[in-house]
Amino acid sequence: MTPIFGVFDLNHQSYSQEYLQAMGHALKFGNSAITKIWNGPAVSLGYCDFQDREQAPALFTHQPSGVTVVADVFLDNRPEILAALSLSDGHDSQLIALAYLQWGSDFLAHLDGDFSFVLWDPNLCTLICARDRFGVRPLVYSFVPGKTLFIASHTAALLAMPEFKPTINEHFVAGILADLWESAEQSPFNEVLRLPPGHSLVIEQGGEPRLSCYWSPQQLPELNLPNDSDYSEKFSKLLLDATLRRTDPRVQVGVELSGGLDSPSVICAAQQ
């Protein structure tokens, strides 16, 4: 995973580089990494580049549109996206930007995998944040009305801001202690919200953040098959397809065995 962060100044002011470096430093969690930052007129995006591991570029700027993406991402449907865009190759952050340029506001429906990202469109003065369907990759944000939107993979980056004075969300903490964790948005701090799985957050220059759901299990059509053997065959096909999508030849693949039936089933599917 690649920690990412960003700042959007609604008054079109540049943000302190010292503070941006502090956000990146907070996301290193003691590891050796280089904080890399991209600065636009109103937006700054960054990520932690861990030098001791192989990772694709987390940041991409498309020329000449200027659309810029910083992403913590592993796309499972790379072949489909590459084919749709008539490309032979491209890293995942690049594919997110090109998917946006190709399909516009519907581009999230074409992304399948684990991701959280921030996309800046300078032509529309619009910032788009999104999180994958199951929330595998985290993304939190804090909005100061009329001023600034802060985004990061972890709350630690927001706590690094000198002007950020968080207060404890007692309702959230009480829910955790009572095992009544109900909200997908709340966090231990009142000023910090989590972007829920399958959701996007869109904000224009001078506007307010708009949260919307682009995917949920309830949107899937009900499956009705004639008999149990058909359900078994359908499940096997889905398991094989899901496993194949996640056994990327670019990286080494490992399976954590739990002692149950799920993880051995994944190994068997991968071997096929």
Short mmCIF file of C-alpha atoms in Angstrom, two decimals, residues 38-175:
data_model
loop_
_atom_site.label_atom_id
_atom_site.label_comp_id
_atom_site.label_asym_id
_atom_site.label_seq_id
_atom_site.Cartn_x
_atom_site.Cartn_y
_atom_site.Cartn_z
CA TRP A 38 3.00 17.70 -6.83
CA ASN A 39 1.83 21.32 -6.59
CA GLY A 40 -0.89 22.96 -8.67
CA PRO A 41 -2.45 26.43 -8.42
CA ALA A 42 -4.94 25.39 -5.71
CA VAL A 43 -4.11 21.74 -5.09
CA SER A 44 -1.15 19.83 -3.70
CA LEU A 45 -0.98 16.03 -3.93
CA GLY A 46 1.64 13.74 -2.48
CA TYR A 47 2.61 10.22 -1.51
CA CYS A 48 5.29 8.27 0.32
CA ASP A 49 7.72 6.53 -2.01
CA PHE A 50 9.20 3.56 -0.14
CA GLN A 51 12.61 2.98 -1.64
CA ASP A 52 12.98 -0.56 -0.25
CA ARG A 53 10.03 -2.02 -2.20
CA GLU A 54 8.93 -2.21 -5.79
CA GLN A 55 5.97 0.05 -6.51
CA ALA A 56 4.52 1.69 -9.58
CA PRO A 57 4.41 5.49 -9.70
CA ALA A 58 1.57 6.65 -7.45
CA LEU A 59 1.26 10.03 -9.16
CA PHE A 60 0.47 10.78 -12.78
CA THR A 61 -0.23 13.98 -14.72
CA HIS A 62 -1.84 13.79 -18.14
CA GLN A 63 -0.63 16.24 -20.74
CA PRO A 64 -2.08 18.43 -22.13
CA SER A 65 -5.28 18.20 -20.02
CA GLY A 66 -3.42 18.64 -16.74
CA VAL A 67 -5.57 16.00 -15.03
CA THR A 68 -3.49 14.70 -12.11
CA VAL A 69 -4.02 11.60 -9.99
CA VAL A 70 -2.36 10.37 -6.83
CA ALA A 71 -3.45 6.85 -5.95
CA ASP A 72 -2.98 3.94 -3.62
CA VAL A 73 -4.18 1.40 -6.15
CA PHE A 74 -4.05 -2.14 -7.50
CA LEU A 75 -6.46 -2.57 -10.40
CA ASP A 76 -7.78 -6.08 -10.97
CA ASN A 77 -9.22 -5.36 -14.42
CA ARG A 78 -6.14 -3.86 -16.05
CA PRO A 79 -6.50 -5.94 -19.26
CA GLU A 80 -10.07 -4.73 -19.82
CA ILE A 81 -9.15 -1.07 -19.22
CA LEU A 82 -6.06 -1.28 -21.43
CA ALA A 83 -8.13 -2.82 -24.22
CA ALA A 84 -10.88 -0.22 -23.88
CA LEU A 85 -8.30 2.58 -24.05
CA SER A 86 -6.37 0.91 -26.91
CA LEU A 87 -3.19 0.74 -24.84
CA SER A 88 -0.59 -1.98 -24.52
CA ASP A 89 0.63 -0.95 -21.06
CA GLY A 90 0.35 1.72 -18.38
CA HIS A 91 0.57 1.94 -14.61
CA ASP A 92 -2.58 2.06 -12.52
CA SER A 93 -2.54 5.76 -11.60
CA GLN A 94 -2.21 6.56 -15.30
CA LEU A 95 -5.15 4.28 -16.14
CA ILE A 96 -7.36 6.05 -13.59
CA ALA A 97 -6.63 9.42 -15.21
CA LEU A 98 -7.21 8.07 -18.71
CA ALA A 99 -10.42 6.33 -17.63
CA TYR A 100 -11.68 9.65 -16.29
CA LEU A 101 -10.86 11.38 -19.56
CA GLN A 102 -12.51 8.57 -21.53
CA TRP A 103 -15.72 8.05 -19.54
CA GLY A 104 -16.13 11.26 -17.55
CA SER A 105 -18.21 11.08 -14.39
CA ASP A 106 -19.03 7.40 -15.08
CA PHE A 107 -15.38 6.30 -14.94
CA LEU A 108 -15.65 4.73 -11.48
CA ALA A 109 -17.98 2.05 -12.85
CA HIS A 110 -15.07 0.88 -15.04
CA LEU A 111 -12.59 0.45 -12.17
CA ASP A 112 -12.33 -2.88 -10.38
CA GLY A 113 -9.74 -3.50 -7.69
CA ASP A 114 -8.37 -2.07 -4.46
CA PHE A 115 -7.91 1.69 -4.53
CA SER A 116 -8.21 5.06 -2.93
CA PHE A 117 -7.24 8.09 -4.96
CA VAL A 118 -7.51 11.84 -5.44
CA LEU A 119 -8.00 13.26 -8.94
CA TRP A 120 -7.67 16.93 -9.86
CA ASP A 121 -9.22 18.33 -13.04
CA PRO A 122 -7.85 21.87 -13.54
CA ASN A 123 -10.18 22.55 -16.47
CA LEU A 124 -13.27 22.10 -14.30
CA CYS A 125 -11.54 23.17 -11.05
CA THR A 126 -12.87 19.94 -9.57
CA LEU A 127 -11.36 17.49 -7.10
CA ILE A 128 -12.60 13.88 -7.01
CA CYS A 129 -11.78 11.44 -4.22
CA ALA A 130 -12.85 7.80 -4.41
CA ARG A 131 -12.52 4.55 -2.55
CA ASP A 132 -12.87 0.98 -3.82
CA ARG A 133 -16.07 -1.01 -3.51
CA PHE A 134 -15.11 -2.91 -0.36
CA GLY A 135 -12.98 -0.24 1.28
CA VAL A 136 -9.73 -2.21 1.16
CA ARG A 137 -7.67 0.98 0.79
CA PRO A 138 -8.48 3.68 3.39
CA LEU A 139 -9.13 7.39 2.79
CA VAL A 140 -10.08 10.05 5.33
CA TYR A 141 -10.78 13.75 4.95
CA SER A 142 -11.45 16.94 6.86
CA PHE A 143 -13.23 19.97 5.44
CA VAL A 144 -12.88 23.52 6.72
CA PRO A 145 -15.93 25.30 5.17
CA GLY A 146 -14.96 27.99 2.72
CA LYS A 147 -11.26 27.28 3.18
CA THR A 148 -9.61 23.89 2.79
CA LEU A 149 -10.17 20.20 2.17
CA PHE A 150 -7.54 17.84 3.60
CA ILE A 151 -7.33 14.23 2.36
CA ALA A 152 -5.07 11.37 3.44
CA SER A 153 -4.75 7.63 3.73
CA HIS A 154 -4.54 7.93 7.50
CA THR A 155 -5.67 10.38 10.17
CA ALA A 156 -2.03 10.76 11.26
CA ALA A 157 -1.39 13.04 8.27
CA LEU A 158 -4.20 15.39 9.31
CA LEU A 159 -3.02 15.45 12.92
CA ALA A 160 0.35 16.70 11.65
CA MET A 161 -1.22 20.00 10.57
CA PRO A 162 -0.48 22.78 13.11
CA GLU A 163 -3.88 24.43 12.59
CA PHE A 164 -5.73 21.12 12.99
CA LYS A 165 -7.29 20.99 16.47
CA PRO A 166 -9.32 17.78 16.66
CA THR A 167 -11.87 16.93 19.33
CA ILE A 168 -12.79 13.42 20.42
CA ASN A 169 -15.93 11.92 18.88
CA GLU A 170 -17.36 10.47 22.09
CA HIS A 171 -20.31 8.84 20.31
CA PHE A 172 -17.97 6.93 18.00
CA VAL A 173 -15.66 5.84 20.83
CA ALA A 174 -18.62 4.68 22.92
CA GLY A 175 -19.91 2.66 19.97
#
